[in-house]
Amino acid sequence: MIIILLLWEISTIAFHVDSKVLPSFTDILSAFQNKFIPIILPDLLITMKNLVLGYVIAVPLGILIAAICAQSQTLVKIATPLIIMTLVTPVIIIVPILIPFIGFDAKIKVLVVILQTAPIIILNSLVGFTNVKQEKLDLMKSYGASRFEIFRKITFMDALPRVFAGLELGCILSTIGAVSGDIAVGDGGIGTRIQMAASTLATDTVFASILSTCLLAIILFQVVVWIERNVIAWK
Amino acid sequence: MKRKISSFLLPAAAVIILFILWEISISIFAIPAWKLSRPTEIAMALFRDYKEILPAVFYTYTNVIIGFVLAMTVGLSLGSFINGNKLAGVTLTPYVNLLCTIPLITIVPLLMLWFGIGRPIIILTIVIQSFPIMNFNCCVAFANVDPLRLELMDSFKVGKLKRLYYCILPDAIPGVFTGIKLSAILSILSSITAEMTGGNQGLGAQINVFVAFLKMPQAMACIFYIALLGLVLYYSISHIEARIMKTRNNEGEQAS
Amino acid sequence: MLDNFFLLENIQKSVYTNEGKTIRVLDQVDINVENHEFICIMGPSGCGKSLLLRIMGGIDNMSGGKISFKGNVYEDGIDKQTKSDFGYVFQHDNLLDWRTVYQNVHLPLEFDKKSNTKKTDERERILNVLKLVGLDAYEKSYPRELSGGMRQRTAIARALVHNPSILLLDQPFGALDAITRKILSYELLKIWHREQKTVIMVTNNIEEALLLSNKIYVLSRKPSNVTHIIDVPFTYDERWTNLLEHPEYEAVTEELTGYLSERSEHENAHESQDNHSTVKSLDHYLASLGDIDHRVSC
Amino acid sequence: MEMTKTKPFITLEHVNKEFVTKNKTTRALSDVSLEVSKGEFLVIVGASGCGKSTIIRLIDDIIKPTSGTIQVDGFEYDNTKPISKDFISRMGFVFQIPNLYPWLTVRENLLLPLKLLNINTKEHVEYAEYLLDMVHLQNYAGAYPNEISGGMAQRLGVIRAMVHKPEILMMDEPYGALDELTREQMDIELLDLWKQLGTTIIFITHDVEEAVLVGSRIYVMKSDPGRIVADVPIEFGTNRTINNKFTHQFSVYCDQITELIGEIDLSKIK
C-alpha cells in the first residue's frame, strides 16, 4: 500500500503531471483538509442518509417477500424470473420514469436504493429457505409442528448464513444504488458532487470525494459483517 | 419432460398476466400517457422504432459481453494466481475484497476526464466493477475445497498444476459459477449506469434522450431490452452450470 | 379385543421414485408392543425398517393398515396430540446447531400445549434428563463443541424430556465408534429400566440387539413383512454380566444371524454359476439394490 | 504362503508426533516402534484418538514425524523433504470416507492414480478393468459416485488404491461406516485380494472382531499419549471364512484384545 502511494507521489512530481489530470497524493490530502468539512461532508451525509434508510427498509422487506414465496414451489417458480429481472435492470434508468409519480424529493433516492438492494436479498434468502435439510423437517413432523412453527424454529434459522450472504451483497448494491440515484436525480448527494467537480476539473475534490464514498461503503460493509459474526455465533 | 415445460410455462404465464394487469390498471386509473405507457404502446414502439433502438441495443450488448468476459477472465486468473502462491494471497486479497464493496460508478466522471467519452471507458467501468466480485467468489471457492480431496492429492505427491486441474477447479465449480452470475449482473448494471452518466451511445444514453422527448414507450422498450439481456445471461449461465453439475449431487443454486 | 398397548396391524407402504415407478416397501407388517417392553426391529438394508419406525412416529404416513395405541385406533397414523407421547431419536442426532444443549432439549416442550408447566418446572425437568445422560455440565455448550457420543446423548435427552411413554430409536448408535457404542447401549439399558419406558429400536448390530431387547422382529426383503420373532432369553441383571459366557448366547446369535442372511441362500439357488464363494452373490444382490436404496432412506 | 522372518520391510523407530493447534499441542504418538514384514496383513486396533491413523499417514509420507526414523524396504525417510515420486507409486492409501471425485465416473475415479503418477500403460488399464470385474462394479463403470450405494463406493475406494499395483496398501478404517453384515463380506473379499496379490497390508480399525477376523498380526494401541501396548499374532492361517468367527479360539482372541484396550467398567454406568 505504502509502495503504491510513494510511486504515485514521485511520478506526479517527477513528470510534473498537470494537477488537473492526476493530482499528487499530497494534493488530495490537502483537498481533504480544507474541503472535506465544508463541501464533501454535507453531500456525503445526504447520500448516507438515503443509503442507510433504503438498506434498513430493503432488508426486512426482502426477507419477508422471500419467506412468502418460499411457502409454495409454484410461487418460487413464478417469482424467480421476476426477481432476476428487477435485479438486473439498473434502477437508475427507472428514475426518469418514477419522477412524474413521486416528484423530485429525496424519497425517490431511498426508493432507488430499496429497488436496487431488495432483489439480491430476496434471491439469496429464497435459496436459503428452500434448501433446508430433510432430516430437520422430519424432526418437526415428529412433533406435529404447524407450517408457521416449522418456519420460525427451523427454516429461518437454518437459512441464516445464506440470508446474511444476501445482506452483504445487498450492501454493495445499495451503495451503487445510492450514488447512481444521486447522479440520476441530482439535487445534492456525493454523486452529484463528484460529477460537478469533474466538470469543473477540480480533480482533487473528485479524488477526495471518491475516496470518502469508498470509505463509507467499506465501513457499512464491515458493520454488516460484524453483525453477522455476532448473530451466527454458533458457526 | 413434464417438469421442464412447467418450469418454463409458469413464469412466462405470470409475466403475461402482469402485463394484462398493467394494461387494465392504466385504463381504470386513467393514468396520463406521459406518466406511464401501456404495454401495447411499448410493443408498438418496439416494432416501429426499431431503427432507432437497435443500434443502441447492439452497442450496449457488445459492451456488456466484452466487459463481462474480460472481468471473468481477470477474476478467474487472479483467483487461481492468489490461490497459487501464499505471498500474492496475503498482499492482494484485502485490496481486491475492498474493491468489491466500492461503488465504482463514482469513477466514471474521473474516467471521462482522463479518456473522454466513448466505448473504452464504459468497458473499463464494467471490468473494474465486475472482476472483484468474480475474484472474491473464486478465492472463496478455491480456499474451501474439501480437505479430504486435497489429502488424496497429497498422498500421490502431485504438483501444483495437476492439483489445480484435477481437484481444485472441478471442486470449486459451484463457487466459480456464483461469481460468474454476480459479475454478469454487475456488468449490465455498470454498463447502463456508465452510459447514462458518461456515454453518448447505448441504451442508457438512448433512454435519456427518449425521456427528454417524453417518448415514454420507447424508453420502456429500451428497459425491456436490458431486462431481456439480464434474463438471457442469467439463465444461460445457470443452464451451463446445471449441465456441468448434472454429474454431481449439487446442493441447489445459490448466489453467495 | 384385549386392550393392547401399541398395536400395528398389516401396515402397508409403497414409495414413488422420481422415475414414476412405485415400489411396495412394506407388505403386511404386524407388530404388537407390550408396555415397558424393549423391541428391536432388524432386517437387511433396504427392507424399510426405518420407514416402519417413521410411520410409527407419524413422520411418514402409511398406505394401509391400522395403528392402535392405548385403546384408541388411528386409521392414517397417530394424530398431533398423541405425538407428544412419543420420543424420536434419529441416526445422525439431528440437533439444531444454533441452539445450546439446554435449548435443544427444551425444543419438545415448546410443542407441548396441554402441559402449562411453569418455567422453573421445565428447567428442573431438563436438568434431570441431562443428568440422566450425564451431560448436566454441558448445558451451555453448542453441538459443534460436542463429540459424537455426547451429541447422541443430547438427542436421547431431547426424546425423554417431555416424558413420552414410547421411545423410537432409528439406529441411534450407527454412526458411533465401537467403544462409545457399547457404553451408550449400556446407558440406554439403564435408562429404559429406570424410567419404565417402552422402546422400539431399529438396528443392524446383532450384539446390540441381543444386549438390549426382550423381543426381536426380523423383517424380510422388500416388500417386507415380519418373518421371525425372537424372544431374547436374558434377564435384566444377566445383561450386566459378560453375555458371551451365557449358555444360550451362542445359540440365539446363530439363530438371529441365520435369519438375517437367510434370504441370501434362497437367492443363491438360482444364481448364475458364479465361481466365487456364496458371499459374492449376496454381494451382487446387495449391489443391485444399491440404486433403490439410495432413494428410500432406511 | 508362509512368511519367512525377512529383514523387516517397514520399520518405525521411536517415532513421536505432536499436532500443534492454536491453544494446545496434542501428543498423537509417543515413542512408537513397529515392524512390518513383506506380504504381512498387519492390523492396528485401538479406541479413537490413539494415533493409529497417524501411523499410516507417516508411512505414506502425508505428514512428517516430530522425531524418530521411518524405514521402508531399506530406504530411510528424510524428515525434511518428501519421498521420491516412484517410491510413492509403491504405496496405496484407502481413506475412511471413500473420497471419490463426484465429477468423475466410477472408471475415471479408478484410473485417476494412473494419470497422477503418469503410468498410463495399456497393461495397467487392463488391470483396472480386471479389478472392476473382481468387485462387481463393471456394469457401474459409467455411473457417477452419487448413483452408487455406500458399499460400492467403499469397494471402489479400495481398488482405486490398488490400481497402480502398490507393494504396500494402507487402509484407514475403510469399512467403518458400513453395517455389520456388509462389513464382514468386505473383510472376506479383502482377504481374497490379499491372497491373490500378496500385497503388504496395514489395516486400521476400532472393531476388535474385524481385527481378529482379518489380521495375521495385531498391534493394540491406547490413547493419550498414543502408544503400542501389545503385539498379538493370530494363527488362523491364510484361507479364512466367516465361520472362523464362531470358533472358540476366535472369542479367546477377542477377549484378550478387548482386555488390552481396557474393558468398559459397567459399574460406573449402572
XYZ file of C-alpha atoms in Angstrom, chain B:
256
model
C -40.110 -33.600 -19.840
C -43.245 -32.504 -17.986
C -41.223 -30.791 -15.293
C -39.244 -28.842 -17.905
C -42.307 -27.357 -19.569
C -43.977 -26.335 -16.340
C -40.785 -24.735 -15.112
C -40.830 -22.531 -18.223
C -44.543 -22.007 -18.873
C -45.378 -20.936 -15.354
C -43.078 -17.906 -15.195
C -43.974 -16.888 -18.742
C -47.693 -17.017 -17.863
C -47.017 -14.905 -14.776
C -45.315 -12.210 -16.843
C -48.197 -12.100 -19.336
C -50.724 -11.781 -16.513
C -48.618 -8.944 -15.125
C -48.785 -7.122 -18.473
C -52.548 -7.554 -18.669
C -52.983 -6.208 -15.126
C -50.744 -3.299 -16.084
C -52.905 -2.583 -19.113
C -56.167 -2.682 -17.163
C -54.874 -0.575 -14.275
C -53.896 2.184 -16.690
C -57.339 2.368 -18.225
C -59.040 2.167 -14.814
C -57.000 4.880 -13.133
C -56.759 6.785 -16.411
C -53.066 7.462 -15.890
C -51.970 10.038 -18.478
C -49.876 8.621 -21.291
C -46.802 10.689 -20.444
C -46.721 9.189 -16.982
C -46.958 5.509 -17.789
C -47.386 3.977 -21.228
C -49.408 0.861 -21.922
C -47.684 -2.433 -22.725
C -49.372 -2.353 -26.120
C -47.804 1.032 -26.825
C -44.414 -0.302 -25.771
C -44.843 -3.296 -28.052
C -45.675 -0.979 -30.918
C -42.699 1.208 -30.078
C -40.531 -1.894 -30.168
C -41.534 -2.662 -33.737
C -41.970 0.821 -35.126
C -38.833 2.487 -33.862
C -36.508 -0.489 -34.047
C -34.316 1.517 -36.384
C -33.670 3.977 -33.585
C -33.340 1.486 -30.763
C -31.445 -1.385 -32.374
C -28.069 0.353 -32.824
C -28.168 1.322 -29.163
C -29.081 -2.239 -28.202
C -26.231 -3.598 -30.304
C -23.800 -1.074 -28.764
C -24.732 -1.915 -25.168
C -24.866 -5.664 -25.721
C -21.349 -5.751 -27.211
C -20.025 -3.584 -24.380
C -21.561 -5.819 -21.756
C -20.329 -9.039 -23.345
C -16.751 -7.757 -23.811
C -16.635 -6.256 -20.321
C -18.180 -9.347 -18.763
C -15.795 -11.792 -20.477
C -12.818 -9.612 -19.568
C -13.958 -9.328 -15.951
C -14.488 -13.082 -15.754
C -11.050 -13.978 -17.106
C -9.289 -11.387 -14.951
C -11.190 -12.553 -11.866
C -10.569 -16.240 -12.513
C -6.862 -15.928 -13.341
C -6.237 -13.594 -10.404
C -8.127 -16.048 -8.193
C -6.003 -19.026 -9.237
C -2.858 -16.883 -9.000
C -3.729 -15.857 -5.433
C -4.551 -19.472 -4.586
C -1.242 -20.490 -6.165
C 1.275 -18.722 -4.010
C 0.803 -17.532 -0.455
C 2.640 -14.191 -0.858
C 0.262 -12.946 -3.541
C -2.610 -14.181 -1.412
C -1.614 -12.163 1.609
C -0.825 -8.930 -0.216
C -3.583 -8.795 -2.830
C -6.671 -10.328 -1.238
C -7.519 -7.493 1.177
C -7.461 -4.911 -1.648
C -9.435 -6.970 -4.101
C -12.086 -7.659 -1.468
C -12.263 -3.921 -0.767
C -12.715 -3.293 -4.496
C -15.825 -5.459 -4.358
C -17.531 -3.254 -1.882
C -16.682 0.066 -3.537
C -19.329 1.569 -5.863
C -17.123 2.137 -8.888
C -19.780 4.236 -10.530
C -18.069 7.116 -8.795
C -15.022 6.836 -11.007
C -16.990 7.233 -14.241
C -16.730 11.048 -14.185
C -12.992 10.657 -13.459
C -12.516 8.262 -16.345
C -14.426 10.646 -18.543
C -11.918 13.279 -17.540
C -8.981 11.121 -18.496
C -10.237 9.256 -21.521
C -13.142 11.352 -22.644
C -16.458 9.836 -23.638
C -16.794 6.636 -25.625
C -16.693 2.886 -25.596
C -13.342 2.327 -23.797
C -14.401 3.959 -20.552
C -17.657 2.052 -20.454
C -15.922 -1.273 -20.918
C -13.308 -0.229 -18.361
C -16.030 0.579 -15.827
C -17.680 -2.789 -16.431
C -14.412 -4.657 -15.910
C -13.429 -2.707 -12.797
C -16.901 -3.097 -11.260
C -17.373 -6.807 -12.085
C -13.995 -8.508 -11.752
C -13.570 -8.100 -7.943
C -16.804 -9.999 -7.142
C -15.728 -12.738 -9.553
C -12.285 -12.903 -7.976
C -13.770 -12.872 -4.452
C -16.033 -15.859 -5.180
C -13.186 -17.736 -6.905
C -10.867 -17.230 -3.955
C -13.556 -18.405 -1.516
C -14.306 -21.425 -3.730
C -10.612 -22.313 -4.145
C -9.952 -21.861 -0.437
C -12.571 -24.187 0.950
C -12.048 -27.167 -1.296
C -12.940 -30.368 0.583
C -9.729 -31.129 2.609
C -10.236 -34.858 2.111
C -9.909 -34.491 -1.647
C -6.751 -32.464 -1.166
C -5.400 -35.200 1.078
C -5.885 -37.666 -1.767
C -3.721 -35.415 -3.907
C -1.091 -35.217 -1.153
C -0.962 -38.999 -0.912
C 0.241 -39.004 -4.542
C 2.640 -36.032 -4.096
C 1.017 -34.216 -7.018
C 2.442 -30.977 -8.463
C 0.587 -27.646 -8.195
C -0.751 -27.629 -11.739
C -2.143 -31.167 -11.628
C -3.653 -30.445 -8.219
C -5.408 -27.379 -9.660
C -6.674 -29.254 -12.738
C -7.800 -32.491 -11.140
C -9.000 -31.394 -7.707
C -9.343 -27.665 -7.064
C -11.001 -26.411 -10.272
C -13.673 -29.122 -10.520
C -14.477 -28.852 -6.827
C -14.775 -25.078 -6.982
C -17.234 -25.012 -9.899
C -20.311 -24.075 -7.823
C -18.498 -21.128 -6.234
C -16.999 -20.003 -9.544
C -20.404 -20.039 -11.223
C -21.890 -17.958 -8.434
C -19.149 -15.458 -9.159
C -19.914 -15.542 -12.883
C -23.629 -14.868 -12.325
C -22.915 -11.976 -9.997
C -20.370 -10.399 -12.317
C -22.881 -10.732 -15.185
C -25.442 -8.801 -13.156
C -22.887 -6.150 -12.176
C -21.632 -5.865 -15.769
C -25.087 -4.911 -17.039
C -25.637 -2.573 -14.099
C -22.369 -0.751 -14.547
C -22.603 -0.530 -18.343
C -26.032 1.132 -18.319
C -25.061 3.472 -15.485
C -21.828 4.392 -17.246
C -23.748 5.059 -20.467
C -26.265 7.215 -18.664
C -23.721 9.306 -16.811
C -20.882 9.403 -19.270
C -21.792 7.838 -22.541
C -23.395 9.225 -25.662
C -24.421 5.941 -27.230
C -26.026 2.769 -25.974
C -29.353 2.023 -24.276
C -28.521 4.068 -21.187
C -27.963 7.216 -23.207
C -30.891 6.410 -25.516
C -33.232 6.294 -22.550
C -32.076 9.756 -21.507
C -32.881 11.002 -24.970
C -36.308 9.360 -25.085
C -37.234 10.658 -21.643
C -36.118 14.123 -22.633
C -38.515 13.963 -25.582
C -41.229 12.398 -23.394
C -41.298 9.344 -25.665
C -42.150 7.026 -22.783
C -42.976 3.891 -24.775
C -39.583 3.935 -26.478
C -37.829 4.423 -23.141
C -39.761 1.481 -21.697
C -38.815 -0.535 -24.785
C -35.147 0.066 -24.016
C -35.674 -1.084 -20.451
C -37.288 -4.200 -21.867
C -34.128 -4.919 -23.851
C -31.936 -4.522 -20.770
C -34.138 -6.859 -18.736
C -34.071 -9.333 -21.648
C -30.247 -9.257 -21.723
C -30.135 -9.861 -17.979
C -32.527 -12.809 -18.121
C -30.788 -14.402 -21.102
C -27.363 -14.090 -19.488
C -28.530 -15.356 -16.084
C -30.446 -18.367 -17.366
C -27.815 -19.394 -19.938
C -25.161 -19.377 -17.206
C -27.388 -21.420 -14.869
C -28.109 -23.819 -17.745
C -24.400 -24.340 -18.438
C -23.789 -24.826 -14.712
C -26.649 -27.330 -14.454
C -25.250 -29.342 -17.363
C -21.765 -29.441 -15.810
C -23.195 -30.182 -12.393
C -25.589 -32.890 -13.546
C -22.837 -35.359 -12.854
C -22.780 -34.467 -9.171
C -25.296 -34.150 -6.357
C -25.130 -30.388 -6.302
C -26.879 -28.678 -3.406
C -29.065 -26.375 -5.461
C -28.259 -22.977 -6.943
C -27.053 -20.294 -4.534
C -25.872 -16.756 -5.046
C -23.383 -16.395 -2.202
